[in-house]
Amino acid sequence: MSMEGCKARTGGTGVASSECMRHAVVTGASSGIGEALARELVGAGWAVTLVARRRERLEAIAAELGPAARVVAVDLCAIKDLRAWVASLGQPIDLLVNNAGAVAVGRFVDIDPADARHVLDLDLIVPLALCRAVLPAMLARGAGTIVNVASTGALGPSPGMVDYCAAKAGLGAASEALRGELRGTAVHVVTAYPGPTDTPMLRTATAGYPDARAVRSLPSGTPAALARRIRRAVDRRRARVIYPRVYTLFRYFPAIARRLLDRFTPPPLPASAGSDRR
Ligand SMILES: NC(=O)c1ccc[n+]([C@@H]2O[C@H](COP(=O)([O-])OP(=O)(O)OC[C@H]3O[C@@H](n4cnc5c(N)ncnc54)[C@H](OP(=O)(O)O)[C@@H]3O)[C@@H](O)[C@H]2O)c1
């Protein structure tokens, strides 16, 4: 970006280097996929706002990443007006990554309704509200990208994760529809469908099944490799990322995926074993 561009973005006042870089907001940046994305984006020259609840974790990551990273410690579910919150971030947002998420694993009838509601709120309602909050400015500026981190559970919903899959299927559907709606504008939407990826959430989910061997034997990936693919999809304006690639089966052969999931997913434990609501 030129110096003139920098001045325009900062109202003519700021020339601090991070204000002249493209700015990404990554939710859920204190661990797992969000942390890997923050690292990937800073490595690719972005300024990144790291959002999550655990301030000390965010600050430790930001300290490693240097001046291009800043921390906003907040519970996204506790924000009454996400539009005002986005405005309070100050800098224009070139990239929003809706990544923060929670899971509840167990028999549907056993899951605490409060856990179910929390999953639907954090994994579906909050990301949609954040899309609504950032879009007007992106459309007005004629630039911007939104990444929605759904799940392969949106394409092939797993027994034992009913509310989670409902939330992720909702987010995936909304994200794909929004991409279509925004065709012809300068704003691009990427939908990410991660399969099992080695993070704290995967460990929580695995703990929700008694026969964890079956779950552990599924093809899985790493947060760093997924983050690289998402960053490339942003740069190349791709529609979606399905990772590991074997799960593209879910997209193209949903009936086969359904049969495999129903037959081979082990019955879940009671819900208390597999919820990560704090
Ligand atoms: N790992 C997988 O196998 C997998 C597969 C498919 C999809 N995904 C999706 O990928 C995304 C990232 O998951 P992950 O595997 O990286 O899990 P993770 O390591 O548990 O990370 C979840 C992130 O969300 C943040 N978060 C949770 N509740 C929040 C809240 N109320 N407000 C703000 N931030 C909140 C957490 O930070 P704090 O606790 O500090 O708030 C953390 O940074 C999720 O949307 C998940 O559904 C993961």
Short mmCIF file of C-alpha atoms and ligand atoms in Angstrom, two decimals:
data_model
loop_
_atom_site.label_atom_id
_atom_site.label_comp_id
_atom_site.label_asym_id
_atom_site.label_seq_id
_atom_site.Cartn_x
_atom_site.Cartn_y
_atom_site.Cartn_z
CA MET A 1 0.00 0.00 0.00
CA SER A 2 1.32 3.50 -0.87
CA MET A 3 1.97 6.19 1.73
CA GLU A 4 -1.02 8.08 0.34
CA GLY A 5 -3.12 4.96 0.86
CA CYS A 6 -1.83 4.68 4.42
CA LYS A 7 -2.77 8.28 5.16
CA ALA A 8 -6.24 7.75 3.74
CA ARG A 9 -6.76 4.67 5.92
CA THR A 10 -5.62 6.40 9.08
CA GLY A 11 -7.38 9.69 8.48
CA GLY A 12 -4.06 11.30 7.51
CA THR A 13 -2.70 10.92 11.01
CA GLY A 14 -1.03 7.57 11.40
CA VAL A 15 2.04 6.25 9.76
CA ALA A 16 2.91 3.53 12.25
CA SER A 17 3.91 0.59 10.10
CA SER A 18 1.07 -1.71 11.23
CA GLU A 19 -1.45 0.96 10.15
CA CYS A 20 -0.11 0.70 6.61
CA MET A 21 -0.51 -3.07 6.45
CA ARG A 22 -3.65 -4.97 5.55
CA HIS A 23 -5.58 -5.56 8.77
CA ALA A 24 -7.09 -8.90 9.76
CA VAL A 25 -9.31 -9.62 12.77
CA VAL A 26 -9.05 -13.27 13.83
CA THR A 27 -11.51 -14.50 16.43
CA GLY A 28 -10.47 -17.43 18.59
CA ALA A 29 -6.80 -16.54 18.17
CA SER A 30 -5.66 -17.77 21.59
CA SER A 31 -5.23 -21.40 20.52
CA GLY A 32 -5.53 -23.99 17.78
CA ILE A 33 -6.55 -22.93 14.28
CA GLY A 34 -7.00 -19.23 15.15
CA GLU A 35 -3.53 -19.00 16.68
CA ALA A 36 -2.05 -20.72 13.62
CA LEU A 37 -3.93 -18.30 11.35
CA ALA A 38 -2.65 -15.30 13.28
CA ARG A 39 0.91 -16.60 12.90
CA GLU A 40 0.39 -17.36 9.19
CA LEU A 41 -1.10 -13.92 8.46
CA VAL A 42 1.56 -11.97 10.35
CA GLY A 43 4.19 -14.05 8.50
CA ALA A 44 2.54 -12.97 5.23
CA GLY A 45 2.71 -9.27 6.15
CA TRP A 46 -0.70 -8.65 7.71
CA ALA A 47 -1.42 -6.65 10.85
CA VAL A 48 -3.59 -8.91 12.99
CA THR A 49 -6.02 -8.20 15.84
CA LEU A 50 -6.17 -11.32 18.00
CA VAL A 51 -9.55 -11.81 19.67
CA ALA A 52 -10.46 -14.35 22.39
CA ARG A 53 -11.23 -14.41 26.12
CA ARG A 54 -7.86 -15.47 27.61
CA ARG A 55 -5.86 -12.25 27.65
CA GLU A 56 -2.65 -13.81 28.97
CA ARG A 57 -2.55 -16.37 26.14
CA LEU A 58 -3.27 -13.70 23.54
CA GLU A 59 -0.55 -11.46 24.96
CA ALA A 60 2.01 -14.26 24.96
CA ILE A 61 1.25 -14.99 21.28
CA ALA A 62 1.27 -11.28 20.37
CA ALA A 63 4.61 -10.81 22.14
CA GLU A 64 6.08 -13.49 19.87
CA LEU A 65 4.49 -12.00 16.76
CA GLY A 66 5.75 -8.44 17.37
CA PRO A 67 4.22 -5.04 16.59
CA ALA A 68 1.96 -6.34 13.79
CA ALA A 69 -0.17 -8.15 16.40
CA ARG A 70 -2.52 -6.54 18.90
CA VAL A 71 -4.78 -8.09 21.48
CA VAL A 72 -8.49 -7.60 22.16
CA ALA A 73 -9.55 -9.86 25.04
CA VAL A 74 -13.31 -10.27 25.04
CA ASP A 75 -16.09 -12.84 25.35
CA LEU A 76 -17.82 -12.51 21.97
CA CYS A 77 -21.04 -13.96 23.37
CA ALA A 78 -21.21 -11.22 25.98
CA ILE A 79 -21.12 -8.32 23.51
CA LYS A 80 -24.56 -6.76 23.16
CA ASP A 81 -23.83 -4.71 20.03
CA LEU A 82 -21.25 -6.34 17.77
CA ARG A 83 -21.54 -3.54 15.21
CA ALA A 84 -20.49 -0.98 17.82
CA TRP A 85 -17.73 -3.32 19.00
CA VAL A 86 -16.35 -3.61 15.44
CA ALA A 87 -16.44 0.19 15.12
CA SER A 88 -14.55 0.47 18.42
CA LEU A 89 -11.64 -1.51 16.93
CA GLY A 90 -10.74 1.70 15.11
CA GLN A 91 -8.84 0.43 12.08
CA PRO A 92 -10.58 -0.60 8.84
CA ILE A 93 -10.88 -4.39 8.60
CA ASP A 94 -9.59 -5.94 5.38
CA LEU A 95 -10.11 -9.51 6.56
CA LEU A 96 -12.48 -10.92 9.16
CA VAL A 97 -11.86 -14.52 10.20
CA ASN A 98 -14.85 -15.94 12.08
CA ASN A 99 -12.99 -18.78 13.79
CA ALA A 100 -13.91 -18.75 17.51
CA GLY A 101 -15.97 -21.80 18.31
CA ALA A 102 -17.14 -24.25 20.92
CA VAL A 103 -18.31 -27.85 20.78
CA ALA A 104 -20.66 -30.01 22.82
CA VAL A 105 -20.34 -33.76 22.34
CA GLY A 106 -22.70 -36.37 23.72
CA ARG A 107 -26.11 -37.93 23.24
CA PHE A 108 -28.50 -35.23 22.05
CA VAL A 109 -30.94 -35.88 24.91
CA ASP A 110 -28.19 -35.58 27.53
CA ILE A 111 -26.67 -32.31 26.37
CA ASP A 112 -27.33 -29.45 28.76
CA PRO A 113 -29.59 -26.99 26.91
CA ALA A 114 -27.31 -24.18 28.09
CA ASP A 115 -24.34 -25.87 26.38
CA ALA A 116 -26.38 -26.34 23.22
CA ARG A 117 -27.46 -22.71 23.21
CA HIS A 118 -23.89 -21.57 23.77
CA VAL A 119 -22.67 -23.61 20.77
CA LEU A 120 -25.41 -22.19 18.54
CA ASP A 121 -24.65 -18.68 19.73
CA LEU A 122 -20.86 -18.74 19.37
CA ASP A 123 -20.68 -20.92 16.25
CA LEU A 124 -23.58 -19.42 14.28
CA ILE A 125 -25.22 -16.26 15.65
CA VAL A 126 -22.01 -14.40 16.53
CA PRO A 127 -20.25 -15.04 13.18
CA LEU A 128 -23.32 -13.91 11.22
CA ALA A 129 -23.59 -10.78 13.35
CA LEU A 130 -19.91 -10.07 12.76
CA CYS A 131 -20.39 -10.48 8.99
CA ARG A 132 -23.23 -7.93 9.17
CA ALA A 133 -21.08 -5.62 11.25
CA VAL A 134 -18.07 -5.53 8.91
CA LEU A 135 -19.83 -5.64 5.53
CA PRO A 136 -21.09 -2.06 5.17
CA ALA A 137 -17.58 -0.61 5.51
CA MET A 138 -16.06 -3.27 3.23
CA LEU A 139 -18.68 -2.56 0.55
CA ALA A 140 -18.19 1.19 0.91
CA ARG A 141 -14.40 0.83 0.60
CA GLY A 142 -14.73 -1.62 -2.30
CA ALA A 143 -12.48 -4.22 -0.63
CA GLY A 144 -12.58 -6.93 1.96
CA THR A 145 -12.64 -10.64 2.67
CA ILE A 146 -14.55 -12.71 5.21
CA VAL A 147 -13.48 -16.22 6.19
CA ASN A 148 -16.06 -18.33 8.00
CA VAL A 149 -14.61 -21.40 9.71
CA ALA A 150 -17.36 -24.02 9.52
CA SER A 151 -16.52 -27.74 9.76
CA THR A 152 -16.72 -30.94 7.73
CA GLY A 153 -19.54 -31.56 10.23
CA ALA A 154 -21.50 -29.09 8.07
CA LEU A 155 -21.09 -31.40 5.06
CA GLY A 156 -21.31 -34.74 6.86
CA PRO A 157 -22.94 -34.24 10.27
CA SER A 158 -21.66 -36.64 12.96
CA PRO A 159 -23.84 -38.45 15.50
CA GLY A 160 -22.96 -37.19 18.98
CA MET A 161 -22.42 -33.60 17.79
CA VAL A 162 -25.97 -32.64 16.85
CA ASP A 163 -26.05 -29.03 18.03
CA TYR A 164 -22.50 -28.38 16.83
CA CYS A 165 -23.25 -29.76 13.37
CA ALA A 166 -26.47 -27.73 13.23
CA ALA A 167 -24.52 -24.56 14.00
CA LYS A 168 -21.74 -25.35 11.54
CA ALA A 169 -24.16 -26.40 8.78
CA GLY A 170 -25.98 -23.10 9.35
CA LEU A 171 -22.73 -21.16 9.16
CA GLY A 172 -21.55 -23.04 6.08
CA ALA A 173 -24.87 -22.49 4.30
CA ALA A 174 -24.97 -18.81 5.23
CA SER A 175 -21.37 -18.33 4.17
CA GLU A 176 -21.90 -19.96 0.76
CA ALA A 177 -25.10 -17.95 0.21
CA LEU A 178 -23.39 -14.71 1.23
CA ARG A 179 -20.58 -15.39 -1.22
CA GLY A 180 -23.19 -15.73 -3.98
CA GLU A 181 -24.98 -12.58 -2.87
CA LEU A 182 -21.74 -10.61 -2.97
CA ARG A 183 -20.72 -11.72 -6.47
CA GLY A 184 -20.03 -8.63 -8.51
CA THR A 185 -18.89 -6.68 -5.45
CA ALA A 186 -15.30 -6.39 -4.29
CA VAL A 187 -16.02 -8.35 -1.11
CA HIS A 188 -15.06 -12.01 -1.12
CA VAL A 189 -16.19 -14.81 1.20
CA VAL A 190 -14.23 -17.99 1.90
CA THR A 191 -15.87 -20.92 3.70
CA ALA A 192 -13.45 -23.23 5.50
CA TYR A 193 -14.50 -26.79 6.31
CA PRO A 194 -11.85 -28.30 8.60
CA GLY A 195 -11.95 -31.98 9.37
CA PRO A 196 -10.30 -33.28 12.55
CA THR A 197 -7.43 -30.90 13.25
CA ASP A 198 -5.00 -31.31 16.12
CA THR A 199 -6.20 -28.66 18.61
CA PRO A 200 -7.64 -28.52 22.13
CA MET A 201 -11.15 -28.67 20.62
CA LEU A 202 -10.38 -31.94 18.86
CA ARG A 203 -9.20 -33.37 22.18
CA THR A 204 -12.47 -32.26 23.83
CA ALA A 205 -14.50 -33.80 21.00
CA THR A 206 -12.55 -37.08 21.13
CA ALA A 207 -13.12 -37.27 24.88
CA GLY A 208 -16.85 -37.36 24.17
CA TYR A 209 -16.67 -40.85 22.64
CA PRO A 210 -15.89 -44.00 24.63
CA ASP A 211 -14.18 -45.67 21.69
CA ALA A 212 -11.69 -42.89 21.05
CA ARG A 213 -9.58 -45.21 18.85
CA ALA A 214 -12.19 -45.05 16.10
CA VAL A 215 -12.23 -41.25 16.31
CA ARG A 216 -8.44 -41.02 16.47
CA SER A 217 -8.07 -43.20 13.39
CA LEU A 218 -9.86 -40.62 11.22
CA PRO A 219 -7.66 -38.72 8.74
CA SER A 220 -6.61 -35.54 10.55
CA GLY A 221 -4.50 -32.47 9.93
CA THR A 222 -2.51 -29.73 11.64
CA PRO A 223 -3.56 -26.14 12.39
CA ALA A 224 -0.49 -24.75 10.57
CA ALA A 225 -1.25 -26.60 7.32
CA LEU A 226 -4.90 -25.54 7.48
CA ALA A 227 -3.92 -21.92 8.18
CA ARG A 228 -1.63 -21.93 5.13
CA ARG A 229 -4.49 -23.20 2.94
CA ILE A 230 -6.90 -20.58 4.28
CA ARG A 231 -4.38 -17.77 3.72
CA ARG A 232 -3.85 -18.97 0.14
CA ALA A 233 -7.63 -19.13 -0.41
CA VAL A 234 -7.86 -15.50 0.74
CA ASP A 235 -5.05 -14.42 -1.60
CA ARG A 236 -6.43 -16.38 -4.57
CA ARG A 237 -10.08 -15.58 -3.84
CA ARG A 238 -11.10 -19.22 -3.63
CA ALA A 239 -14.62 -20.11 -2.53
CA ARG A 240 -13.81 -22.77 0.05
CA VAL A 241 -11.18 -24.85 1.79
CA ILE A 242 -11.86 -28.48 2.72
CA TYR A 243 -8.99 -29.92 4.75
CA PRO A 244 -7.73 -32.66 4.92
CA ARG A 245 -8.59 -33.10 1.25
CA VAL A 246 -10.04 -36.57 1.71
CA TYR A 247 -13.14 -34.88 3.20
CA THR A 248 -14.06 -33.40 -0.20
CA LEU A 249 -15.81 -36.81 -0.35
CA PHE A 250 -18.42 -35.28 1.98
CA ARG A 251 -19.13 -32.50 -0.52
CA TYR A 252 -19.35 -34.58 -3.67
CA PHE A 253 -20.76 -37.83 -2.27
CA PRO A 254 -22.96 -36.83 0.67
CA ALA A 255 -25.05 -40.03 0.57
CA ILE A 256 -21.92 -42.19 0.93
CA ALA A 257 -20.64 -39.95 3.71
CA ARG A 258 -23.97 -40.29 5.51
CA ARG A 259 -23.80 -44.09 5.44
CA LEU A 260 -20.19 -44.15 6.62
CA LEU A 261 -20.84 -41.70 9.47
CA ASP A 262 -23.95 -43.53 10.67
CA ARG A 263 -22.24 -46.90 10.52
CA PHE A 264 -18.83 -46.10 11.97
CA THR A 265 -19.29 -43.21 14.44
CA PRO A 266 -19.11 -44.77 17.91
CA PRO A 267 -21.98 -43.95 20.28
CA PRO A 268 -21.08 -40.88 22.36
CA LEU A 269 -20.67 -40.72 26.13
CA PRO A 270 -23.06 -38.67 28.27
CA ALA A 271 -22.68 -35.00 27.46
CA SER A 272 -20.61 -33.86 30.42
CA ALA A 273 -17.49 -35.55 29.00
CA GLY A 274 -17.35 -33.47 25.88
CA SER A 275 -18.35 -29.86 26.38
CA ASP A 276 -15.87 -26.98 26.32
CA ARG A 277 -18.20 -24.23 27.57
CA ARG A 278 -16.43 -22.35 30.35
N1 LIG B 1 -10.10 -28.80 15.63
C1 LIG B 1 -10.96 -29.40 14.83
O1 LIG B 1 -10.88 -30.63 14.63
C2 LIG B 1 -12.01 -28.59 14.12
C3 LIG B 1 -12.73 -29.24 13.10
C4 LIG B 1 -13.71 -28.51 12.44
C5 LIG B 1 -13.93 -27.18 12.74
N2 LIG B 1 -13.21 -26.58 13.72
C6 LIG B 1 -13.52 -25.19 14.02
O2 LIG B 1 -12.34 -24.42 14.03
C7 LIG B 1 -12.51 -23.30 14.89
C8 LIG B 1 -11.32 -23.23 15.83
O3 LIG B 1 -11.33 -24.36 16.65
P1 LIG B 1 -10.01 -25.03 17.27
O4 LIG B 1 -10.04 -26.44 16.92
O5 LIG B 1 -8.82 -24.20 16.95
O6 LIG B 1 -10.40 -24.96 18.82
P2 LIG B 1 -9.71 -24.29 20.10
O7 LIG B 1 -8.24 -24.50 20.07
O8 LIG B 1 -10.50 -24.76 21.25
O9 LIG B 1 -9.96 -22.75 19.85
C9 LIG B 1 -11.20 -22.13 20.07
C10 LIG B 1 -10.93 -20.65 20.14
O10 LIG B 1 -12.16 -19.96 20.33
C11 LIG B 1 -11.98 -19.04 21.40
N3 LIG B 1 -13.26 -18.80 22.06
C12 LIG B 1 -14.06 -19.74 22.65
N4 LIG B 1 -15.13 -19.14 23.17
C13 LIG B 1 -15.02 -17.80 22.93
C14 LIG B 1 -15.81 -16.67 23.24
N5 LIG B 1 -16.97 -16.79 23.91
N6 LIG B 1 -15.39 -15.45 22.85
C15 LIG B 1 -14.22 -15.32 22.17
N7 LIG B 1 -13.43 -16.36 21.83
C16 LIG B 1 -13.83 -17.58 22.22
C17 LIG B 1 -10.99 -19.73 22.33
O11 LIG B 1 -10.29 -18.79 23.13
P3 LIG B 1 -10.61 -18.43 24.66
O12 LIG B 1 -10.90 -19.72 25.37
O13 LIG B 1 -9.35 -17.75 25.09
O14 LIG B 1 -11.78 -17.50 24.60
C18 LIG B 1 -10.02 -20.29 21.30
O15 LIG B 1 -9.10 -19.31 20.90
C19 LIG B 1 -13.84 -23.51 15.62
O16 LIG B 1 -14.84 -22.73 15.02
C20 LIG B 1 -14.11 -24.99 15.38
O17 LIG B 1 -15.47 -25.29 15.44
C21 LIG B 1 -12.26 -27.26 14.41
#
